[in-house]
Amino acid sequence: MGVLLNTVVMASYILVGSLLAVGYRRGIRADRDYYVAGYGLSGLLSALTYAATTYSAFMIVGLVGFTYATGVGALGFELSYFVATLFLLTLFAPRVWRMARERGWISPGEMLADLYGSRRLALAASLIYLYALVPYMAAQVKGIAEAVKAAVGGGMGYSLGVAVGLGLMAFWTIIAGVWSVAVTDAMQGLWMIASSLLLLGWLLAHVSASMGLEEASRALEAKGLLGITGFWKPHVFLGFTIPWVFFAVTNPQVVQRLYMPRDERALKTMVKWFAVFGISYTVIVTMIGLFTRSLSELGELPLIHEKDAVTPTLLGQAPSLLAAMVFTSIVAAAVSTADSIALSVASSVVRDLLAGRPAAGSLAVGRAVTFALILAAGALSYARVGFIVALSVLSSYILLSLAPPTILAWISPGRARESGGRAVVSVIVSAALLTAIALAYGVKALTATFMKLPVSAWILIVSTLILLAPNPSGRR
Amino acid sequence: MGAERSAGDVAVGLLALAAMYIPPYLLLKNGGWLLYAYWVCIALCYMLYSLRRMKPGG
């Protein structure tokens, strides 16, 4: 019954998404239509695609497990990202939105090349996107495969999941580019938040009926999970939050979404509804993690030692239809993140790496590059190479190398114009250092410290100093 | 949206970020749901501030 229900719900999601993708096709005549919707997205679509692209399967799987294991500090970590993103959007979104249409930016690399007057910077950014984000896409495909495997009860589930994930990503990106991605993101975003809200409602009712919310709270407090646990030492909190604080300026798939709203009103609507989505989803997901832990503390569930197993274990207790909806929401969260990244990285390859070549202007080449990136992510999702796994976790960490030059260019385009050479050196040096640290420490790179500060903070300081250093001629 | 990037916006944003990091380690290490409510409250207050700043003429 469970497998059949999971299959029916998943098939409904695929059917509705595909009908929306086909129905929402717009005239795609040029790159600007395919990658940035001709700068014509409505506010609500912009908001939902921004939210669904940002919030991946990490939320309903990773953050639930993280809160379960480390307590309320996980909420602080996720809300620090949220506050920082709103801060950056409030300061810079209107200016970036305006400049994008005035100057005709399509890829984030073009923005950097234009503001710094340096094609080399766009090339460097493009290469960093490729090696930081293709493994991240692979991690999303792996997440889809694991969810499908759990939903169909093992067997060939993993391979089926990879096929479903790649098929959806390819179909929904290639059919109408960001138009079909945005409309399917909207559907997926609503599915993600609705199913998580239903799961929280069921969980709270279950906890109330079995032990009462007060008893559950007491159990959490007794374990210290409502305070700062031993895990969340200050350097760990900083180390985890630094890459996410800069997410809105370093990740091309979200930077590009600042170009897309059709007018200023749509831009404001995008920020407003993204904010409402973000804070609601964060609260819902962390509550699920905490109350699932209370079930374990009071013997209703076994203690779960693997963080990523918390949501599947909880779903094993939930009503079948609800479990099917949440399993499908995991797939939706992963697809909505991965297809946006595929399209964004493809825009960077076509517009920045292939710039000046005859193929660069061809939409067919754009579609072929998108498809090749999706296939590469599928191939990597089968790989168990340690460094690939580490890269997928550390994608935002490596993309930090782009934070100082992007922020400088947004604050002061005039100064950026005079700093092209130093920006290239800053990006290459910091990306090389971050990669070396990722190679040496694996996922522990996030919490590695030097003189009590996370290494990522030091690298941000070094790359900023390189960028702002006076040059020998006295010009900036 | 003419007022974006004012010094006040920068100061308020940095204050909100500092509030996410510092008080939990100084005052709120334990205290039932207080820390949870504190973090949500700071995020919500900053959200309302930033959305107000994004309004036309804000």
Short mmCIF file of C-alpha atoms in Angstrom, two decimals:
data_model
loop_
_atom_site.label_atom_id
_atom_site.label_comp_id
_atom_site.label_asym_id
_atom_site.label_seq_id
_atom_site.Cartn_x
_atom_site.Cartn_y
_atom_site.Cartn_z
CA MET A 1 0.00 0.00 0.00
CA GLY A 2 2.79 2.41 1.02
CA VAL A 3 4.81 1.78 -2.14
CA LEU A 4 1.73 2.14 -4.34
CA LEU A 5 0.72 5.37 -2.61
CA ASN A 6 4.27 6.76 -2.87
CA THR A 7 4.28 5.92 -6.58
CA VAL A 8 0.88 7.54 -7.20
CA VAL A 9 1.80 10.75 -5.32
CA MET A 10 5.20 10.94 -7.06
CA ALA A 11 3.57 10.34 -10.45
CA SER A 12 1.02 13.11 -9.74
CA TYR A 13 3.85 15.50 -8.90
CA ILE A 14 5.71 14.62 -12.10
CA LEU A 15 2.54 14.96 -14.20
CA VAL A 16 1.48 18.32 -12.72
CA GLY A 17 5.01 19.70 -12.98
CA SER A 18 5.39 18.57 -16.58
CA LEU A 19 1.99 20.00 -17.59
CA LEU A 20 2.96 23.32 -15.99
CA ALA A 21 6.35 23.27 -17.73
CA VAL A 22 4.75 22.65 -21.11
CA GLY A 23 1.88 25.06 -20.53
CA TYR A 24 4.16 27.87 -19.41
CA ARG A 25 6.37 27.83 -22.49
CA ARG A 26 7.07 31.32 -23.76
CA GLY A 27 8.66 32.36 -27.02
CA ILE A 28 12.32 31.50 -26.47
CA ARG A 29 14.23 33.40 -29.13
CA ALA A 30 17.47 34.34 -27.42
CA ASP A 31 19.69 33.67 -24.42
CA ARG A 32 17.97 36.37 -22.37
CA ASP A 33 14.64 34.53 -22.75
CA TYR A 34 16.14 31.13 -21.96
CA TYR A 35 18.31 32.06 -18.93
CA VAL A 36 16.66 35.14 -17.35
CA ALA A 37 13.07 34.97 -18.65
CA GLY A 38 13.58 38.13 -20.74
CA TYR A 39 13.71 40.08 -17.44
CA GLY A 40 9.97 39.45 -17.27
CA LEU A 41 9.10 37.24 -14.26
CA SER A 42 6.16 38.24 -12.06
CA GLY A 43 6.82 38.97 -8.39
CA LEU A 44 5.22 35.81 -7.04
CA LEU A 45 7.01 33.52 -9.53
CA SER A 46 10.29 35.32 -8.76
CA ALA A 47 9.75 34.79 -5.02
CA LEU A 48 8.86 31.12 -5.27
CA THR A 49 11.70 30.31 -7.66
CA TYR A 50 14.15 32.21 -5.39
CA ALA A 51 12.89 30.27 -2.36
CA ALA A 52 12.73 26.84 -4.02
CA THR A 53 16.18 27.31 -5.55
CA THR A 54 17.68 28.39 -2.23
CA TYR A 55 16.07 25.81 0.02
CA SER A 56 17.23 22.39 -1.11
CA ALA A 57 16.59 18.90 0.27
CA PHE A 58 19.03 19.95 3.01
CA MET A 59 16.11 21.53 4.86
CA ILE A 60 13.68 18.64 5.28
CA VAL A 61 16.42 16.00 5.55
CA GLY A 62 19.64 17.70 6.70
CA LEU A 63 18.29 20.47 8.95
CA VAL A 64 15.72 18.19 10.61
CA GLY A 65 18.56 15.77 11.43
CA PHE A 66 20.88 18.57 12.47
CA THR A 67 18.31 20.04 14.89
CA TYR A 68 17.54 16.56 16.20
CA ALA A 69 21.23 15.94 16.90
CA THR A 70 22.51 19.37 17.98
CA GLY A 71 19.47 21.22 19.30
CA VAL A 72 18.27 24.76 18.80
CA GLY A 73 21.69 26.04 17.64
CA ALA A 74 20.74 24.68 14.21
CA LEU A 75 17.91 27.24 14.14
CA GLY A 76 20.38 30.02 14.89
CA PHE A 77 22.64 28.80 12.11
CA GLU A 78 19.82 28.76 9.53
CA LEU A 79 18.31 32.07 10.68
CA SER A 80 21.73 33.75 10.51
CA TYR A 81 21.73 32.84 6.82
CA PHE A 82 18.19 34.23 6.55
CA VAL A 83 19.01 37.59 8.20
CA ALA A 84 22.22 37.96 6.17
CA THR A 85 20.37 37.26 2.92
CA LEU A 86 17.69 39.84 3.70
CA PHE A 87 20.43 42.31 4.62
CA LEU A 88 22.19 41.78 1.28
CA LEU A 89 18.93 41.90 -0.68
CA THR A 90 17.84 45.12 1.05
CA LEU A 91 21.17 46.78 0.32
CA PHE A 92 21.91 45.52 -3.17
CA ALA A 93 18.95 43.88 -4.93
CA PRO A 94 17.49 47.11 -6.40
CA ARG A 95 20.87 48.23 -7.77
CA VAL A 96 21.74 44.81 -9.22
CA TRP A 97 18.26 44.47 -10.75
CA ARG A 98 18.57 47.92 -12.38
CA MET A 99 22.11 47.42 -13.68
CA ALA A 100 21.29 43.96 -15.06
CA ARG A 101 18.68 45.31 -17.48
CA GLU A 102 20.60 48.48 -18.30
CA ARG A 103 23.74 46.52 -19.19
CA GLY A 104 22.10 43.34 -20.47
CA TRP A 105 23.69 40.88 -18.01
CA ILE A 106 22.62 37.29 -18.40
CA SER A 107 25.24 35.24 -16.54
CA PRO A 108 26.74 36.26 -13.17
CA GLY A 109 30.18 36.08 -14.83
CA GLU A 110 29.11 38.80 -17.29
CA MET A 111 28.23 40.99 -14.33
CA LEU A 112 31.72 40.60 -12.86
CA ALA A 113 33.40 41.03 -16.27
CA ASP A 114 31.40 44.18 -16.93
CA LEU A 115 31.91 45.78 -13.51
CA TYR A 116 35.65 45.00 -13.39
CA GLY A 117 36.31 45.38 -17.11
CA SER A 118 37.98 41.95 -16.97
CA ARG A 119 37.03 38.95 -19.10
CA ARG A 120 39.55 36.88 -17.14
CA LEU A 121 37.47 37.37 -14.00
CA ALA A 122 34.40 35.95 -15.77
CA LEU A 123 36.47 32.95 -16.90
CA ALA A 124 37.77 32.35 -13.38
CA ALA A 125 34.24 32.62 -11.93
CA SER A 126 32.89 30.28 -14.56
CA LEU A 127 35.48 27.60 -13.78
CA ILE A 128 34.80 27.92 -10.04
CA TYR A 129 31.05 27.52 -10.66
CA LEU A 130 31.74 24.38 -12.66
CA TYR A 131 33.84 22.58 -10.12
CA ALA A 132 31.98 23.78 -7.02
CA LEU A 133 28.43 23.32 -8.28
CA VAL A 134 28.42 20.19 -10.46
CA PRO A 135 29.25 18.05 -7.38
CA TYR A 136 26.52 19.94 -5.50
CA MET A 137 24.04 19.06 -8.27
CA ALA A 138 25.25 15.46 -7.95
CA ALA A 139 24.45 15.58 -4.22
CA GLN A 140 20.90 16.70 -5.10
CA VAL A 141 20.55 13.81 -7.59
CA LYS A 142 21.80 11.46 -4.87
CA GLY A 143 19.17 12.90 -2.52
CA ILE A 144 16.45 12.24 -5.10
CA ALA A 145 17.73 8.70 -5.61
CA GLU A 146 17.78 7.97 -1.86
CA ALA A 147 14.23 9.35 -1.47
CA VAL A 148 12.91 7.27 -4.38
CA LYS A 149 14.76 4.21 -3.06
CA ALA A 150 13.12 4.65 0.36
CA ALA A 151 9.72 5.33 -1.25
CA VAL A 152 9.74 2.17 -3.39
CA GLY A 153 11.31 -0.04 -0.76
CA GLY A 154 14.89 -0.50 -2.05
CA GLY A 155 15.64 -2.82 -4.99
CA MET A 156 16.37 -0.82 -8.13
CA GLY A 157 15.08 2.30 -6.38
CA TYR A 158 18.41 4.16 -6.45
CA SER A 159 18.88 3.80 -10.21
CA LEU A 160 15.20 4.59 -10.77
CA GLY A 161 15.62 7.70 -8.61
CA VAL A 162 18.67 8.85 -10.60
CA ALA A 163 16.69 8.34 -13.83
CA VAL A 164 13.66 10.24 -12.46
CA GLY A 165 15.83 13.10 -11.19
CA LEU A 166 17.83 13.47 -14.39
CA GLY A 167 14.73 13.10 -16.56
CA LEU A 168 12.83 15.83 -14.70
CA MET A 169 15.80 18.19 -14.59
CA ALA A 170 16.48 17.73 -18.30
CA PHE A 171 12.84 18.03 -19.39
CA TRP A 172 12.03 21.02 -17.19
CA THR A 173 15.18 22.97 -18.08
CA ILE A 174 15.39 22.25 -21.78
CA ILE A 175 11.73 22.73 -22.71
CA ALA A 176 11.58 26.46 -21.93
CA GLY A 177 14.63 27.32 -19.85
CA VAL A 178 14.00 29.43 -16.80
CA TRP A 179 10.29 29.90 -17.63
CA SER A 180 9.58 26.21 -17.08
CA VAL A 181 12.05 26.07 -14.17
CA ALA A 182 10.36 29.04 -12.45
CA VAL A 183 6.83 27.70 -12.78
CA THR A 184 7.82 24.20 -11.64
CA ASP A 185 9.82 25.80 -8.80
CA ALA A 186 6.66 27.63 -7.72
CA MET A 187 4.71 24.37 -7.63
CA GLN A 188 7.57 22.60 -5.84
CA GLY A 189 8.05 25.40 -3.30
CA LEU A 190 4.38 25.28 -2.36
CA TRP A 191 4.54 21.48 -2.15
CA MET A 192 7.62 21.67 0.13
CA ILE A 193 6.09 24.10 2.61
CA ALA A 194 2.61 22.53 2.60
CA SER A 195 3.89 19.00 3.21
CA SER A 196 6.30 20.12 5.95
CA LEU A 197 3.49 22.03 7.66
CA LEU A 198 1.26 18.95 7.54
CA LEU A 199 4.11 16.83 8.94
CA LEU A 200 4.60 19.28 11.82
CA GLY A 201 0.84 19.34 12.49
CA TRP A 202 0.72 15.54 12.63
CA LEU A 203 3.85 15.39 14.81
CA LEU A 204 2.51 17.92 17.32
CA ALA A 205 -0.82 16.07 17.50
CA HIS A 206 1.04 12.80 18.00
CA VAL A 207 3.28 14.25 20.74
CA SER A 208 0.27 15.89 22.47
CA ALA A 209 -1.66 12.65 22.45
CA SER A 210 1.16 10.42 23.65
CA MET A 211 3.10 12.47 26.20
CA GLY A 212 1.91 16.08 26.06
CA LEU A 213 3.86 19.06 24.77
CA GLU A 214 5.03 20.06 28.26
CA GLU A 215 6.58 16.68 28.91
CA ALA A 216 8.22 16.79 25.48
CA SER A 217 9.66 20.26 26.22
CA ARG A 218 10.95 19.09 29.60
CA ALA A 219 12.70 16.16 27.91
CA LEU A 220 14.38 18.50 25.42
CA GLU A 221 15.41 20.92 28.16
CA ALA A 222 16.79 18.14 30.32
CA LYS A 223 19.13 17.19 27.46
CA GLY A 224 20.14 20.84 26.95
CA LEU A 225 18.76 20.77 23.40
CA LEU A 226 16.89 24.06 23.89
CA GLY A 227 20.15 25.84 24.69
CA ILE A 228 23.66 26.01 23.21
CA THR A 229 24.83 22.39 23.18
CA GLY A 230 28.47 21.29 23.25
CA PHE A 231 28.42 21.00 19.46
CA TRP A 232 27.78 24.69 18.86
CA LYS A 233 31.03 26.14 20.15
CA PRO A 234 31.45 29.75 18.93
CA HIS A 235 34.05 28.82 16.26
CA VAL A 236 31.78 26.03 14.98
CA PHE A 237 28.81 28.40 14.75
CA LEU A 238 30.94 30.94 12.88
CA GLY A 239 32.48 28.28 10.64
CA PHE A 240 29.08 26.90 9.65
CA THR A 241 27.46 30.29 9.12
CA ILE A 242 30.18 32.17 7.18
CA PRO A 243 29.65 30.40 3.82
CA TRP A 244 25.87 30.79 4.17
CA VAL A 245 25.97 34.44 5.19
CA PHE A 246 27.43 35.18 1.74
CA PHE A 247 25.25 32.67 -0.15
CA ALA A 248 23.15 35.41 -1.82
CA VAL A 249 26.21 37.00 -3.45
CA THR A 250 28.31 33.92 -4.26
CA ASN A 251 25.87 31.39 -5.71
CA PRO A 252 25.16 32.14 -9.38
CA GLN A 253 21.68 30.61 -9.37
CA VAL A 254 20.46 33.14 -6.80
CA VAL A 255 22.47 36.12 -8.09
CA GLN A 256 20.90 35.53 -11.51
CA ARG A 257 17.42 35.58 -9.95
CA LEU A 258 17.97 39.26 -9.08
CA TYR A 259 17.94 40.03 -12.82
CA MET A 260 14.59 38.40 -13.54
CA PRO A 261 11.68 40.33 -11.90
CA ARG A 262 9.79 42.30 -14.55
CA ASP A 263 9.66 45.62 -12.65
CA GLU A 264 10.52 47.16 -9.30
CA ARG A 265 7.22 46.09 -7.80
CA ALA A 266 7.93 42.48 -8.79
CA LEU A 267 11.39 42.75 -7.20
CA LYS A 268 9.88 43.92 -3.90
CA THR A 269 7.25 41.18 -4.06
CA MET A 270 10.05 38.67 -4.62
CA VAL A 271 11.92 39.75 -1.50
CA LYS A 272 8.72 39.92 0.58
CA TRP A 273 7.43 36.45 -0.24
CA PHE A 274 10.88 34.89 -0.14
CA ALA A 275 11.21 36.27 3.40
CA VAL A 276 7.81 34.91 4.46
CA PHE A 277 8.65 31.53 2.93
CA GLY A 278 12.13 31.41 4.45
CA ILE A 279 11.28 32.17 8.05
CA SER A 280 8.18 29.92 8.00
CA TYR A 281 10.03 26.98 6.47
CA THR A 282 12.95 27.34 8.90
CA VAL A 283 10.68 27.40 11.95
CA ILE A 284 8.63 24.44 10.70
CA VAL A 285 11.65 22.29 9.88
CA THR A 286 13.52 22.97 13.13
CA MET A 287 10.35 22.28 15.15
CA ILE A 288 10.07 18.92 13.37
CA GLY A 289 13.67 18.14 14.37
CA LEU A 290 13.16 19.11 18.01
CA PHE A 291 9.86 17.29 18.54
CA THR A 292 11.15 14.18 16.77
CA ARG A 293 14.02 14.22 19.27
CA SER A 294 11.51 14.46 22.14
CA LEU A 295 9.91 11.26 20.83
CA SER A 296 13.31 9.56 21.02
CA GLU A 297 14.06 10.94 24.49
CA LEU A 298 10.79 9.56 25.82
CA GLY A 299 11.16 6.16 24.17
CA GLU A 300 8.54 6.55 21.44
CA LEU A 301 11.23 6.32 18.75
CA PRO A 302 14.69 4.74 18.90
CA LEU A 303 17.60 7.17 19.28
CA ILE A 304 18.73 7.90 15.72
CA HIS A 305 22.50 8.25 15.33
CA GLU A 306 22.70 9.13 11.64
CA LYS A 307 21.43 12.67 11.03
CA ASP A 308 20.12 11.99 7.51
CA ALA A 309 18.07 9.04 8.80
CA VAL A 310 15.90 11.16 11.13
CA THR A 311 13.30 12.26 8.56
CA PRO A 312 12.94 8.80 6.93
CA THR A 313 12.57 7.23 10.41
CA LEU A 314 9.88 9.74 11.36
CA LEU A 315 8.11 9.18 8.05
CA GLY A 316 8.06 5.46 8.86
CA GLN A 317 5.67 6.34 11.73
CA ALA A 318 3.57 8.90 9.81
CA PRO A 319 0.30 8.14 7.93
CA SER A 320 1.07 6.73 4.46
CA LEU A 321 -0.36 9.64 2.47
CA LEU A 322 1.54 12.20 4.53
CA ALA A 323 4.76 10.17 4.22
CA ALA A 324 4.26 9.97 0.45
CA MET A 325 3.78 13.74 0.25
CA VAL A 326 6.93 14.44 2.27
CA PHE A 327 9.03 11.90 0.29
CA THR A 328 7.87 13.67 -2.86
CA SER A 329 8.72 17.06 -1.31
CA ILE A 330 12.30 15.84 -0.83
CA VAL A 331 12.46 15.09 -4.55
CA ALA A 332 10.86 18.47 -5.32
CA ALA A 333 13.35 20.35 -3.14
CA ALA A 334 16.30 18.62 -4.81
CA VAL A 335 14.98 19.02 -8.37
CA SER A 336 14.12 22.71 -7.88
CA THR A 337 17.63 23.45 -6.62
CA ALA A 338 19.52 21.31 -9.12
CA ASP A 339 17.72 22.42 -12.31
CA SER A 340 18.23 26.09 -11.43
CA ILE A 341 21.94 25.45 -10.87
CA ALA A 342 22.18 23.52 -14.16
CA LEU A 343 20.69 26.43 -16.06
CA SER A 344 22.81 29.01 -14.27
CA VAL A 345 26.09 27.15 -14.76
CA ALA A 346 25.13 26.51 -18.41
CA SER A 347 24.63 30.26 -18.89
CA SER A 348 28.08 30.80 -17.48
CA VAL A 349 29.66 28.19 -19.77
CA VAL A 350 27.92 29.54 -22.88
CA ARG A 351 28.26 33.27 -22.15
CA ASP A 352 31.63 33.34 -20.38
CA LEU A 353 33.70 30.28 -21.31
CA LEU A 354 32.54 30.13 -24.94
CA ALA A 355 32.20 33.92 -25.37
CA GLY A 356 33.35 35.12 -28.76
CA ARG A 357 33.03 31.71 -30.38
CA PRO A 358 30.31 31.13 -33.00
CA ALA A 359 28.58 28.54 -30.78
CA ALA A 360 28.13 31.05 -27.96
CA GLY A 361 25.00 32.63 -29.41
CA SER A 362 23.22 29.39 -30.17
CA LEU A 363 20.29 28.31 -28.02
CA ALA A 364 20.84 24.74 -29.19
CA VAL A 365 24.34 24.86 -27.70
CA GLY A 366 22.88 26.27 -24.48
CA ARG A 367 20.44 23.37 -24.28
CA ALA A 368 23.21 20.86 -25.08
CA VAL A 369 25.46 22.31 -22.35
CA THR A 370 22.58 22.18 -19.84
CA PHE A 371 21.95 18.55 -20.75
CA ALA A 372 25.67 17.70 -20.49
CA LEU A 373 25.86 19.27 -17.01
CA ILE A 374 22.84 17.27 -15.86
CA LEU A 375 24.40 14.06 -17.21
CA ALA A 376 27.69 14.89 -15.46
CA ALA A 377 25.81 15.36 -12.18
CA GLY A 378 24.11 11.99 -12.75
CA ALA A 379 27.45 10.27 -13.35
CA LEU A 380 28.96 11.85 -10.24
CA SER A 381 25.96 10.80 -8.15
CA TYR A 382 27.13 7.21 -8.68
CA ALA A 383 30.72 8.04 -7.72
CA ARG A 384 31.82 7.51 -4.17
CA VAL A 385 34.99 9.58 -4.54
CA GLY A 386 35.64 11.18 -1.16
CA PHE A 387 36.67 14.53 -2.60
CA ILE A 388 33.53 14.76 -4.76
CA VAL A 389 31.39 14.17 -1.68
CA ALA A 390 33.37 16.79 0.24
CA LEU A 391 33.04 19.27 -2.65
CA SER A 392 29.28 18.83 -2.72
CA VAL A 393 29.06 19.72 0.97
CA LEU A 394 31.59 22.52 0.60
CA SER A 395 30.24 24.20 -2.56
CA SER A 396 29.26 27.44 -0.78
CA TYR A 397 32.57 27.32 1.09
CA ILE A 398 34.54 27.31 -2.17
CA LEU A 399 32.26 29.92 -3.74
CA LEU A 400 33.25 32.25 -0.86
CA SER A 401 36.20 33.25 -3.05
CA LEU A 402 33.71 35.32 -5.10
CA ALA A 403 32.25 37.22 -2.14
CA PRO A 404 34.75 40.10 -1.75
CA PRO A 405 34.89 41.03 -5.47
CA THR A 406 31.12 40.79 -5.88
CA ILE A 407 30.39 42.94 -2.84
CA LEU A 408 33.04 45.52 -3.79
CA ALA A 409 31.57 45.79 -7.30
CA TRP A 410 28.04 46.22 -5.93
CA ILE A 411 29.15 48.89 -3.42
CA SER A 412 31.45 50.80 -5.73
CA PRO A 413 31.41 49.98 -9.46
CA GLY A 414 33.87 52.83 -10.05
CA ARG A 415 36.46 51.35 -7.73
CA ALA A 416 35.85 47.87 -9.15
CA ARG A 417 36.62 49.18 -12.63
CA GLU A 418 40.15 49.98 -11.45
CA SER A 419 40.69 46.67 -9.63
CA GLY A 420 40.23 44.05 -12.38
CA GLY A 421 43.71 42.52 -12.09
CA ARG A 422 43.63 42.32 -8.32
CA ALA A 423 40.13 40.81 -8.40
CA VAL A 424 41.39 37.96 -10.61
CA VAL A 425 44.35 37.32 -8.27
CA SER A 426 42.08 37.51 -5.21
CA VAL A 427 39.59 35.00 -6.65
CA ILE A 428 42.25 32.55 -7.85
CA VAL A 429 44.30 32.68 -4.63
CA SER A 430 41.28 32.29 -2.33
CA ALA A 431 39.65 29.57 -4.46
CA ALA A 432 42.96 27.65 -4.51
CA LEU A 433 43.38 27.99 -0.74
CA LEU A 434 39.77 27.00 -0.02
CA THR A 435 40.10 24.00 -2.34
CA ALA A 436 43.37 22.93 -0.70
CA ILE A 437 41.74 23.13 2.73
CA ALA A 438 38.71 21.20 1.48
CA LEU A 439 41.09 18.57 0.06
CA ALA A 440 43.06 18.34 3.31
CA TYR A 441 40.19 18.41 5.81
CA GLY A 442 37.16 17.17 3.84
CA VAL A 443 33.89 18.34 5.38
CA LYS A 444 35.76 19.28 8.57
CA ALA A 445 37.11 22.27 6.62
CA LEU A 446 34.00 24.13 7.79
CA THR A 447 35.16 24.06 11.40
CA ALA A 448 38.95 24.14 10.90
CA THR A 449 40.45 27.08 12.81
CA PHE A 450 43.61 29.16 12.91
CA MET A 451 44.14 31.41 15.96
CA LYS A 452 40.60 30.58 17.10
CA LEU A 453 38.99 31.94 13.90
CA PRO A 454 37.54 29.65 11.21
CA VAL A 455 39.94 29.28 8.28
CA SER A 456 37.21 30.57 5.94
CA ALA A 457 37.24 33.89 7.83
CA TRP A 458 41.02 34.18 7.36
CA ILE A 459 40.70 33.50 3.66
CA LEU A 460 38.01 36.15 3.35
CA ILE A 461 40.35 38.60 5.09
CA VAL A 462 43.30 37.69 2.85
CA SER A 463 41.27 37.89 -0.38
CA THR A 464 39.79 41.25 0.69
CA LEU A 465 43.28 42.61 1.43
CA ILE A 466 44.51 41.48 -2.01
CA LEU A 467 41.50 43.11 -3.64
CA LEU A 468 41.89 46.41 -1.80
CA ALA A 469 45.70 46.61 -1.88
CA PRO A 470 47.04 49.80 -3.45
CA ASN A 471 48.98 49.13 -6.64
CA PRO A 472 52.53 50.38 -7.20
CA SER A 473 51.47 53.11 -9.63
CA GLY A 474 49.38 54.68 -6.90
CA ARG A 475 46.11 53.97 -8.70
CA ARG A 476 43.64 51.65 -7.04
CA MET B 1 13.62 52.33 -3.26
CA GLY B 2 15.77 55.40 -3.54
CA ALA B 3 16.96 55.04 0.02
CA GLU B 4 18.71 51.70 -0.42
CA ARG B 5 22.24 51.38 0.95
CA SER B 6 21.85 54.19 3.48
CA ALA B 7 24.23 54.15 6.43
CA GLY B 8 21.24 53.46 8.67
CA ASP B 9 20.34 50.32 6.72
CA VAL B 10 23.90 49.05 6.99
CA ALA B 11 24.01 49.75 10.72
CA VAL B 12 20.66 48.05 11.40
CA GLY B 13 21.64 45.01 9.31
CA LEU B 14 24.99 44.63 11.07
CA LEU B 15 23.26 45.03 14.43
CA ALA B 16 20.76 42.30 13.53
CA LEU B 17 23.59 39.97 12.49
CA ALA B 18 25.52 40.71 15.68
CA ALA B 19 22.35 39.98 17.64
CA MET B 20 22.18 36.55 15.99
CA TYR B 21 25.72 35.72 17.14
CA ILE B 22 26.58 37.39 20.45
CA PRO B 23 23.70 37.26 22.98
CA PRO B 24 23.10 33.50 22.61
CA TYR B 25 26.64 32.90 23.89
CA LEU B 26 26.50 35.49 26.65
CA LEU B 27 22.98 35.40 28.07
CA LEU B 28 20.85 32.69 26.58
CA LYS B 29 22.90 29.51 26.70
CA ASN B 30 20.03 27.82 28.50
CA GLY B 31 16.52 28.92 29.28
CA GLY B 32 13.86 26.68 27.84
CA TRP B 33 12.32 28.00 24.65
CA LEU B 34 13.74 31.48 25.27
CA LEU B 35 16.69 31.05 22.91
CA TYR B 36 14.43 29.67 20.15
CA ALA B 37 12.01 32.60 20.61
CA TYR B 38 14.90 35.09 20.71
CA TRP B 39 16.36 33.97 17.39
CA VAL B 40 12.96 33.91 15.68
CA CYS B 41 12.13 37.33 17.13
CA ILE B 42 15.37 38.93 15.85
CA ALA B 43 14.84 37.39 12.39
CA LEU B 44 11.20 38.50 12.31
CA CYS B 45 11.98 42.05 13.46
CA TYR B 46 14.75 42.42 10.88
CA MET B 47 12.48 40.97 8.21
CA LEU B 48 9.80 43.58 8.97
CA TYR B 49 12.42 46.34 8.93
CA SER B 50 13.95 45.26 5.63
CA LEU B 51 10.56 44.83 3.92
CA ARG B 52 9.62 48.32 5.04
CA ARG B 53 12.83 49.65 3.51
CA MET B 54 11.98 47.96 0.23
CA LYS B 55 8.61 49.73 -0.03
CA PRO B 56 8.23 52.49 -2.61
CA GLY B 57 9.73 55.61 -1.08
CA GLY B 58 10.83 53.58 1.96
#
